[in-house]
Coordinates of C-alpha atoms (C1' of nucleotides) in Angstrom, one line a residue:
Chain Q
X26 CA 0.0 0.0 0.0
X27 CA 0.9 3.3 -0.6
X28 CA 1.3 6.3 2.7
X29 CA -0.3 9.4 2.0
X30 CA 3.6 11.0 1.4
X31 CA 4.4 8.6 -1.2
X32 CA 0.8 9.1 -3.3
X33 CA 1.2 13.1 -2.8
X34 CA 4.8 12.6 -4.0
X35 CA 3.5 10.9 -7.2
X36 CA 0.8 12.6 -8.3
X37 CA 3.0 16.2 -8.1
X38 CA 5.4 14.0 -10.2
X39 CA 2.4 13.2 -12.7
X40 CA 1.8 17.0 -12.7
X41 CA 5.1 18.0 -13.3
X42 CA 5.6 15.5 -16.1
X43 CA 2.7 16.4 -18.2
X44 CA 3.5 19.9 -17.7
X45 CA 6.9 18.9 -18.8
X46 CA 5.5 17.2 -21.7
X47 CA 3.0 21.0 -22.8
X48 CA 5.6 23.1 -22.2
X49 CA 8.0 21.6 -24.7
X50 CA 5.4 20.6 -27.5
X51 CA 3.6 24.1 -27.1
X52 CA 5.2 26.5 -25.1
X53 CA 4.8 28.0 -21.6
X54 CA 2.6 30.6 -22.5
X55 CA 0.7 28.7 -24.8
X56 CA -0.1 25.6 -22.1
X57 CA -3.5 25.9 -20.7
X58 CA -3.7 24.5 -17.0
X59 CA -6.8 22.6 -18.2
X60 CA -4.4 21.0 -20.5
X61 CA -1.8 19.8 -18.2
X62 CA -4.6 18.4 -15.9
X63 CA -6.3 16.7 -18.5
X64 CA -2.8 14.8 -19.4
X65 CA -2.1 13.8 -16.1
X66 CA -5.6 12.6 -15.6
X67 CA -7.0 14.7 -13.0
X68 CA -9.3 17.9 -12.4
X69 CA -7.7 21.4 -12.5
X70 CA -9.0 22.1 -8.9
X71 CA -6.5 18.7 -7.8
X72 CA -3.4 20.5 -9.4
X73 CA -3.9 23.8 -7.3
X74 CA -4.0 21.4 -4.5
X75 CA -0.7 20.4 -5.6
X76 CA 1.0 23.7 -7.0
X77 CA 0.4 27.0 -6.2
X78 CA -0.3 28.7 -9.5
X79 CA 0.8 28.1 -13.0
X80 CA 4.0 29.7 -12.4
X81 CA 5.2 27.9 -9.8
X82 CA 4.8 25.0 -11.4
X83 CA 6.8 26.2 -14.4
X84 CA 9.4 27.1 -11.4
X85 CA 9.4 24.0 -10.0
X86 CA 10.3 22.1 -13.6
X87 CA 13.3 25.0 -13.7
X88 CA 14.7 24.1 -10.7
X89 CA 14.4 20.4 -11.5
X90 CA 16.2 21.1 -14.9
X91 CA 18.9 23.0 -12.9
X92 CA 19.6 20.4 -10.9
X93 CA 19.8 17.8 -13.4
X94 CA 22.4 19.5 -15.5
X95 CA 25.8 18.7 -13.9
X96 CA 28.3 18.6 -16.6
X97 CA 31.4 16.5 -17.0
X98 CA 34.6 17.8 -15.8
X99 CA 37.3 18.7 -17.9
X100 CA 40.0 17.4 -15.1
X101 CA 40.4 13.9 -16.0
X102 CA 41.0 14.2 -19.7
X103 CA 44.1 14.2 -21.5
X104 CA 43.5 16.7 -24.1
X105 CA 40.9 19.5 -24.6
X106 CA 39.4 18.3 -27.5
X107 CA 38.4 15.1 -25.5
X108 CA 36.4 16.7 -22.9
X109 CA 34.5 18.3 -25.7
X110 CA 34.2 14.5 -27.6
X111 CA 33.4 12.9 -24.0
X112 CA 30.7 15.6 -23.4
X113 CA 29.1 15.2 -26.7
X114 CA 28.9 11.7 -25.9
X115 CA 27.0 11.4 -22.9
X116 CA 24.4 14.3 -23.7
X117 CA 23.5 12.2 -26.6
X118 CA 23.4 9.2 -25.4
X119 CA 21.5 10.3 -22.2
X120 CA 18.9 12.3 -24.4
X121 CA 18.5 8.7 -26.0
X122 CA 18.4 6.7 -22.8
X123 CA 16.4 9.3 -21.2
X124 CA 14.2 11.7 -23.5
X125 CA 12.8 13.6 -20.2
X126 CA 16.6 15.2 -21.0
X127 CA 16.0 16.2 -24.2
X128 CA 12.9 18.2 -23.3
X129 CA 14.8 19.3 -20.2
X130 CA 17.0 21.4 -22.5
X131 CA 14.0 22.8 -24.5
X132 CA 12.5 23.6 -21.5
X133 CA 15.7 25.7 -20.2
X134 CA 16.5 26.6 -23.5
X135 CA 12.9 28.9 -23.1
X136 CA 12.7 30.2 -20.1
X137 CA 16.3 31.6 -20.8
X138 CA 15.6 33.2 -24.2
X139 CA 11.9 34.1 -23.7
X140 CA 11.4 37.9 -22.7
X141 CA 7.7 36.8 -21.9
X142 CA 9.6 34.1 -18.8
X143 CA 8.9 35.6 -15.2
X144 CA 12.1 37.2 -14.5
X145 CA 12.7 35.3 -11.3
X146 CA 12.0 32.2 -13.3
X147 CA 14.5 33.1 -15.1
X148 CA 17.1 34.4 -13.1
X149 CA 16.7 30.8 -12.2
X150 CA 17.3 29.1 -15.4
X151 CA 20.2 31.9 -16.2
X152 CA 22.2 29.7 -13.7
X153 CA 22.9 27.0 -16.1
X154 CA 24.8 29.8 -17.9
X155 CA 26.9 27.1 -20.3
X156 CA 28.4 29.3 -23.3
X157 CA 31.0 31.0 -21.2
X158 CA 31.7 27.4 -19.3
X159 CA 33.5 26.2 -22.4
X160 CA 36.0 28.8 -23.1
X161 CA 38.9 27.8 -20.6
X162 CA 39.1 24.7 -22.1
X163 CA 38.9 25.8 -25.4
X164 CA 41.9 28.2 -24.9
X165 CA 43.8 25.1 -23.4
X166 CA 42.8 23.5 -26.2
X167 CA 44.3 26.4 -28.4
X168 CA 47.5 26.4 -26.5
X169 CA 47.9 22.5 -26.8
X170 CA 47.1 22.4 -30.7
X171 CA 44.0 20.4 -30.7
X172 CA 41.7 23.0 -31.0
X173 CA 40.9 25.5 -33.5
X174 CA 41.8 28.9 -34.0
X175 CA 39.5 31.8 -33.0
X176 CA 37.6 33.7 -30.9
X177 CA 37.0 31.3 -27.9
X178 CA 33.9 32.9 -27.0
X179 CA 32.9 32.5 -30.2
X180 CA 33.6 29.3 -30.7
X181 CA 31.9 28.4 -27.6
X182 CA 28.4 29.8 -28.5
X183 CA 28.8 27.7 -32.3
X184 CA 28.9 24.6 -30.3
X185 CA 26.7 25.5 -27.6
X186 CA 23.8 26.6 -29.9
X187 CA 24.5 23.6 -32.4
X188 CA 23.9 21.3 -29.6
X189 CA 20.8 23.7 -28.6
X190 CA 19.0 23.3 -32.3
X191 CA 20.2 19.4 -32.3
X192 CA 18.5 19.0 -28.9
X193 CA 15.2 21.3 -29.1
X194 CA 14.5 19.0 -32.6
X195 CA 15.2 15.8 -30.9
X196 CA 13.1 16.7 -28.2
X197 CA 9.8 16.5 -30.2
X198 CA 10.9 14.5 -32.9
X199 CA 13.2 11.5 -32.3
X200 CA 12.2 10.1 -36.3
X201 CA 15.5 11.4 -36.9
X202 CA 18.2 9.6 -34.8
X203 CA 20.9 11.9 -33.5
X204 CA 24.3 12.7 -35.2
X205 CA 27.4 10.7 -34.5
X206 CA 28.7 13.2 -31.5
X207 CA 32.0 14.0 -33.4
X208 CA 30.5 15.6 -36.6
X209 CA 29.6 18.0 -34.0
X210 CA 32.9 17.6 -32.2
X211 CA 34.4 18.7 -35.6
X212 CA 33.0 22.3 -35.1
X213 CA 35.7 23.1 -32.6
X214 CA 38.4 20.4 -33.9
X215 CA 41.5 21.9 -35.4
X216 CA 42.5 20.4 -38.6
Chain W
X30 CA 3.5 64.2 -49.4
X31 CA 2.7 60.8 -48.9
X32 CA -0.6 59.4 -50.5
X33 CA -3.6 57.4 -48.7
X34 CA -2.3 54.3 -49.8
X35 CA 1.1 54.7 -49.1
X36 CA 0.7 55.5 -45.6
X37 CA -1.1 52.7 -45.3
X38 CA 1.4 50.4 -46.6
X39 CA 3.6 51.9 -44.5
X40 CA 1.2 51.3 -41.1
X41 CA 1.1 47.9 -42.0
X42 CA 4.2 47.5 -41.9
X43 CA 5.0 49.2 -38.6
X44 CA 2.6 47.1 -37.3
X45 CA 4.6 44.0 -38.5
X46 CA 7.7 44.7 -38.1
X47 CA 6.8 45.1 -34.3
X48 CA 5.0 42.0 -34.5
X49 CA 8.4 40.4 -35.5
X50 CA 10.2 41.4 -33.1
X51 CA 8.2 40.6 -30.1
X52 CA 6.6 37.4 -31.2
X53 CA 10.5 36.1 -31.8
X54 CA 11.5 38.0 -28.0
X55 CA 8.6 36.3 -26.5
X56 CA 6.5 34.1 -28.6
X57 CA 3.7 34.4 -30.7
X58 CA 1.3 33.0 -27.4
X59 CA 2.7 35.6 -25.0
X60 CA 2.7 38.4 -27.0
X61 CA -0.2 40.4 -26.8
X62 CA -2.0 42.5 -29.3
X63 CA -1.1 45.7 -26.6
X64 CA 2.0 45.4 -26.7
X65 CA 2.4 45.4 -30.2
X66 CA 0.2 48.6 -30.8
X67 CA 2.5 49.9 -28.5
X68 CA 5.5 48.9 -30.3
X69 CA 4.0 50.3 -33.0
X70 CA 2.8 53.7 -31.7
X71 CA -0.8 53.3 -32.2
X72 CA -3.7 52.5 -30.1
X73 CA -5.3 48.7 -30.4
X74 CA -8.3 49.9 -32.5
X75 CA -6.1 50.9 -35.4
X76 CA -4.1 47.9 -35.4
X77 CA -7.8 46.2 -36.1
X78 CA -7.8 48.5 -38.7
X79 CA -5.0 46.9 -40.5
X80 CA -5.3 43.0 -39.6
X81 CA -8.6 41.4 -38.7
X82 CA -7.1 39.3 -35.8
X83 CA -3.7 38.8 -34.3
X84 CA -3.4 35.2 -35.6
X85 CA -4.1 36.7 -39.0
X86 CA -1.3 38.9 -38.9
X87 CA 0.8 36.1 -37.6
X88 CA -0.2 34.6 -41.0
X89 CA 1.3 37.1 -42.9
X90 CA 4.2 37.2 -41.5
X91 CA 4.7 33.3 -41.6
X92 CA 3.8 34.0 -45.5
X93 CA 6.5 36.7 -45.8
X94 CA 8.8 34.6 -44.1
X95 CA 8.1 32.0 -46.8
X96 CA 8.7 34.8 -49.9
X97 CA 12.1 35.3 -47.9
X98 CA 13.2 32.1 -48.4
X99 CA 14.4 30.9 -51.4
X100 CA 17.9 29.1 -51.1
X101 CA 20.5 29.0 -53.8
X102 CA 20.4 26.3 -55.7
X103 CA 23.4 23.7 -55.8
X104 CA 23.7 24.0 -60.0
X105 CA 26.6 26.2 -60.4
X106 CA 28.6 24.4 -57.9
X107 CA 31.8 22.1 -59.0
X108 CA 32.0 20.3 -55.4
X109 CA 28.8 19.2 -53.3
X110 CA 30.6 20.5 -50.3
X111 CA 31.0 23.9 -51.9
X112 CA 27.1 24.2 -52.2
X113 CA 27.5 24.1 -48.1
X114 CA 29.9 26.6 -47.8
X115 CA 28.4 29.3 -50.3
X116 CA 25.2 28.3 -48.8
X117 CA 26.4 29.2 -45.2
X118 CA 28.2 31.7 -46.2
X119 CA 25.5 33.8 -47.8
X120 CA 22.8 32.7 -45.1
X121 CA 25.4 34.1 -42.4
X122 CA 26.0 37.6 -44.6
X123 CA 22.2 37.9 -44.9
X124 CA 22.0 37.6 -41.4
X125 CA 24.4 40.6 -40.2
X126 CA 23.5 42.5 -42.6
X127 CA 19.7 41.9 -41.8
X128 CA 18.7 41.1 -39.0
X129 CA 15.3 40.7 -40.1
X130 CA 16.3 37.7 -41.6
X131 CA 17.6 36.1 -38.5
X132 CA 14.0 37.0 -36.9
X133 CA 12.2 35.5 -39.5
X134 CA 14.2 32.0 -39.4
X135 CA 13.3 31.7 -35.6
X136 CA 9.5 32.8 -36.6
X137 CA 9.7 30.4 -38.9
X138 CA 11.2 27.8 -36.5
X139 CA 8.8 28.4 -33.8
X140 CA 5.6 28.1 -36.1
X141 CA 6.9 25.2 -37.3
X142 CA 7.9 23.6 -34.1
X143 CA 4.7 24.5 -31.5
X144 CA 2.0 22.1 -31.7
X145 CA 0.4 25.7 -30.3
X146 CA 0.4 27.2 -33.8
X147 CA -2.8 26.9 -35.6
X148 CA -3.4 24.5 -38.2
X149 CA -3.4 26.6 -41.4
X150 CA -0.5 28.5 -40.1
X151 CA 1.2 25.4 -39.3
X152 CA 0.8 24.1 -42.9
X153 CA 2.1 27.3 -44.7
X154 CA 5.5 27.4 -42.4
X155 CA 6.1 23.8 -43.2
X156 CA 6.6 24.4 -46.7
X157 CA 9.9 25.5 -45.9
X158 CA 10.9 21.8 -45.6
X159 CA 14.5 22.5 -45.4
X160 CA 15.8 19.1 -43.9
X161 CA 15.3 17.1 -46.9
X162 CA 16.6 19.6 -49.2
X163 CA 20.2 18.9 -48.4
X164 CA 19.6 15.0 -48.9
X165 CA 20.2 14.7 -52.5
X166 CA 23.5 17.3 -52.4
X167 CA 25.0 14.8 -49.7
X168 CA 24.1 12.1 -51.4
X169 CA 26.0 13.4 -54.6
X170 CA 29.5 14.5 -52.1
X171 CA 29.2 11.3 -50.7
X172 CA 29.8 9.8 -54.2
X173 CA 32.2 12.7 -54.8
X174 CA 33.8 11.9 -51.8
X175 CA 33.7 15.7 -50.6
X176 CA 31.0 14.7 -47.7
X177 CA 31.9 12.5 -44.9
X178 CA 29.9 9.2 -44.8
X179 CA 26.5 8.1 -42.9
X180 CA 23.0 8.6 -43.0
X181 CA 22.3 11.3 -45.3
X182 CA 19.3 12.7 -43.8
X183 CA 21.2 12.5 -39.7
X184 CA 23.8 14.6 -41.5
X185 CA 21.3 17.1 -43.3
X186 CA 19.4 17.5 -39.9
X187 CA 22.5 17.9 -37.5
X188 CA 24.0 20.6 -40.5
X189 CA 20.9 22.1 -40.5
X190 CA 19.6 21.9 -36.5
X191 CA 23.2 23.5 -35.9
X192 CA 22.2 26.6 -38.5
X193 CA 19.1 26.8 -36.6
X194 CA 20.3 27.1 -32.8
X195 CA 23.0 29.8 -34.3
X196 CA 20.4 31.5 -35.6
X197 CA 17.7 31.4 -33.0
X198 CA 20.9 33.1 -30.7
X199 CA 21.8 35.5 -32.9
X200 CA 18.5 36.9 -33.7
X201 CA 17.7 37.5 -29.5
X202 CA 21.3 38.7 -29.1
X203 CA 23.9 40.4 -31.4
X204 CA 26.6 40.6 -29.1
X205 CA 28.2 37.3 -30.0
X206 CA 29.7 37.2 -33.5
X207 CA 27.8 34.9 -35.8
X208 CA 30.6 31.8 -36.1
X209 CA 33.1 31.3 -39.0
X210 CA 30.8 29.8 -42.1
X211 CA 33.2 26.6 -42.1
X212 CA 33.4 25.9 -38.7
X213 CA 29.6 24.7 -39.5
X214 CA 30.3 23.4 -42.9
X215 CA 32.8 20.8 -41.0
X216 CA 30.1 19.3 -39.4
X217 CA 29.1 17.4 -43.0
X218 CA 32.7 18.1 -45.0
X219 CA 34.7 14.6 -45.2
X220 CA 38.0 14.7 -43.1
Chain U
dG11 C1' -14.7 -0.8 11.9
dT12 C1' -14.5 4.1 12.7
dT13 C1' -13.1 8.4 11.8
dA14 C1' -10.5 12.3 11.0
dA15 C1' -7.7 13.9 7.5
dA16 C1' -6.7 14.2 2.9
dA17 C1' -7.9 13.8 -2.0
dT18 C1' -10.9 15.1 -5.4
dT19 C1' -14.4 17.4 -8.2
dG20 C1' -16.3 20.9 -11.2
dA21 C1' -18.9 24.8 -11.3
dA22 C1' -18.4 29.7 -9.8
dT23 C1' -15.4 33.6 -9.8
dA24 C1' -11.6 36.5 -10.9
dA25 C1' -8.3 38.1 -14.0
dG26 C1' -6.5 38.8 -18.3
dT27 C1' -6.7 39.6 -23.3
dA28 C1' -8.7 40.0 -27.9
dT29 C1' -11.9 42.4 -30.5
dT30 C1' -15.6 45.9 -31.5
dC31 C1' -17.5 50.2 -32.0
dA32 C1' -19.2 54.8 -31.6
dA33 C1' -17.2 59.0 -31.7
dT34 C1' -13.5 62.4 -33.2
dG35 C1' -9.9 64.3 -36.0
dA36 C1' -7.5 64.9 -40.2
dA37 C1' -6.8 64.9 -45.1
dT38 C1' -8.5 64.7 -49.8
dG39 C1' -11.0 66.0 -53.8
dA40 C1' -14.8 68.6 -55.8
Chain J
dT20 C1' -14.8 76.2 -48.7
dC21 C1' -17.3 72.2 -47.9
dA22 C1' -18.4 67.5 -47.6
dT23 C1' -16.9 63.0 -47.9
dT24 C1' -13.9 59.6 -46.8
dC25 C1' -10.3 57.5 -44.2
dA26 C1' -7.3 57.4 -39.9
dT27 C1' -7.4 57.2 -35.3
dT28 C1' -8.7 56.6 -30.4
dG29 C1' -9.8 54.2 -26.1
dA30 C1' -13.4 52.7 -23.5
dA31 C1' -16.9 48.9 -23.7
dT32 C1' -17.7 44.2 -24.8
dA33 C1' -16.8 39.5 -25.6
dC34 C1' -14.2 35.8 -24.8
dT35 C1' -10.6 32.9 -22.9
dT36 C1' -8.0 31.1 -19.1
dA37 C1' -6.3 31.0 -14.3
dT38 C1' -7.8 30.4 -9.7
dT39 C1' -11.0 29.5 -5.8
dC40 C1' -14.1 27.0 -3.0
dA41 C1' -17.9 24.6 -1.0
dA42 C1' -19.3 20.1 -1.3
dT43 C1' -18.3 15.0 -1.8
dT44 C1' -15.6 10.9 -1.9
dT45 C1' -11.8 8.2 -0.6
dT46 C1' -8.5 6.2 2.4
dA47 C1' -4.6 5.8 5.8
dA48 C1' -4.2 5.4 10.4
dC49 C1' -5.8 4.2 14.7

DNA sequence: GTTAAAATTGAATAAGTATTCAATGAATGA
DNA sequence: TCATTCATTGAATACTTATTCAATTTTAAC
């Protein structure tokens, strides 16, 4: 049998999933609450017993989205370029393994770019703040010779936002599989 | 002096040119027909005036977007992988010199993507159908040898996903350069 | 088994947003 | 100059969507 804890804690989960699930396919904004009760089964007056408003749902996915994005270290790999293959790697093969990842990104990717996002919301999701995370590596990567010339910052943000549009199609569309992780590699690969 | 039909070519166009630019800053859902009077220094009524409904002027923008887009063809190119670069190359120009064009690809994008968008909208922005496009040009620098090998359609969608997240970057926020045309044409060029 | 507490509903209400419209001002052509 | 037509306004209306709440059902805990 399930306590009273454990059915609360599923049913926000079957909230926050479906929610999860609107957001992505059509947008925050464009996500009716009726809609997110009617996926996860339930009547709209049950999910304002479990979340406070609209909003605080979309906060609570935010925070669950910067959570789950701990990135790989750069410490225990040999070259530069490798931490970049090894990333590449395991964000694809997670956003197979795991699609909730996929849509994660999307969902991020949003509340980030949207001027229309709360701005608490997304002083929130401005924490995941990955373009500028690269470009110590890439400049080691610059010194060492495996790495392409450039702009670092610059660089950074190609591979960042390729990732971004590889993700945000995979994440509500997976008829096309994803690319082998070191065409995109290849972006910041010196010849 | 300006004639009666003039200025109204010339109202509608205020109209949609603020319409752009907030439905790519927020999305078409959370933008609201106030704010884009406002952006367009007139009151609501008048923007009525001009479109019948906001979702009809979202229609003509999807349908000038469509106008906008006609790619160079791959004809006068010797190499396959040269139809990339030129491609790129020309897209990226386009795009600094207008930003309008950067707006409309993430328009474009967004009415494709959002399950949110309606129907007949939808239908019109899908005509872009840029994925498959590229298939047959890989498929002939494949034979060439110019374009690396695998799946041609996984290599058309990460080339062209990659394009996509540059541009949906660049069109919210100029202050990172636009990347180096072959830095993204690496992703399909044979090593 | 009882019961108090929690879950659940859906219709009512509140809040927000698109659209209309009657009235006013400005410009054109006779 | 005058009258007709078009541009313009913004408050009123219509519609959509978020949120509340009183009533009912279910169930975990004793």
């Amino acid at each position: 049998m399930e306590t009273r804890k454990e059915q609360k804690e599923r049913r926000r989960q079957e909230i926050v999933n479906a929610a999860l699930e609107l957001f992505v396919s059509k947008g925050y904004a464009a996500t009716k609450v009726t809609d997110i009760a009617k996926r996860a089964n339930m009547s709209t007056g049950l999910m304002f017993h479990y979340f406070e408003s609209k909003e605080a749902l979309y906060e609570e996915l935010i925070e669950m989205g910067l959570e789950g994005t701990r990135y790989p270290g750069a410490q225990q790999c040999e070259h530069a370029i490798d931490f970049f293959v090894t990333f590449t790697e395991e964000l694809f093969t997670y956003m197979e393994q795991q699609p909730i990842m996929a849509k994660m990104f999307v969902l991020m990717a949003e509340a980030q770019r949207s001027e229309a996002t709360p701005e608490h919301i997304r002083e929130i999701a401005m924490k995941v703040n990955t373009i500028e995370q690269f470009v110590p590596i890439i400049e080691w990567g610059q010194k060492e010779g495996t790495i392409r010339e450039g702009e670092p910052l610059v660089i950074s943000n190609a591979f960042w936002c390729s990732i971004q549009g590889i993700a945000e199609r995979y994440a509500t569309n997976q008829q096309i599989a994803l690319p082998d992780p070191q065409w995109i590699v290849d972006i910041v690969r010196k010849r």
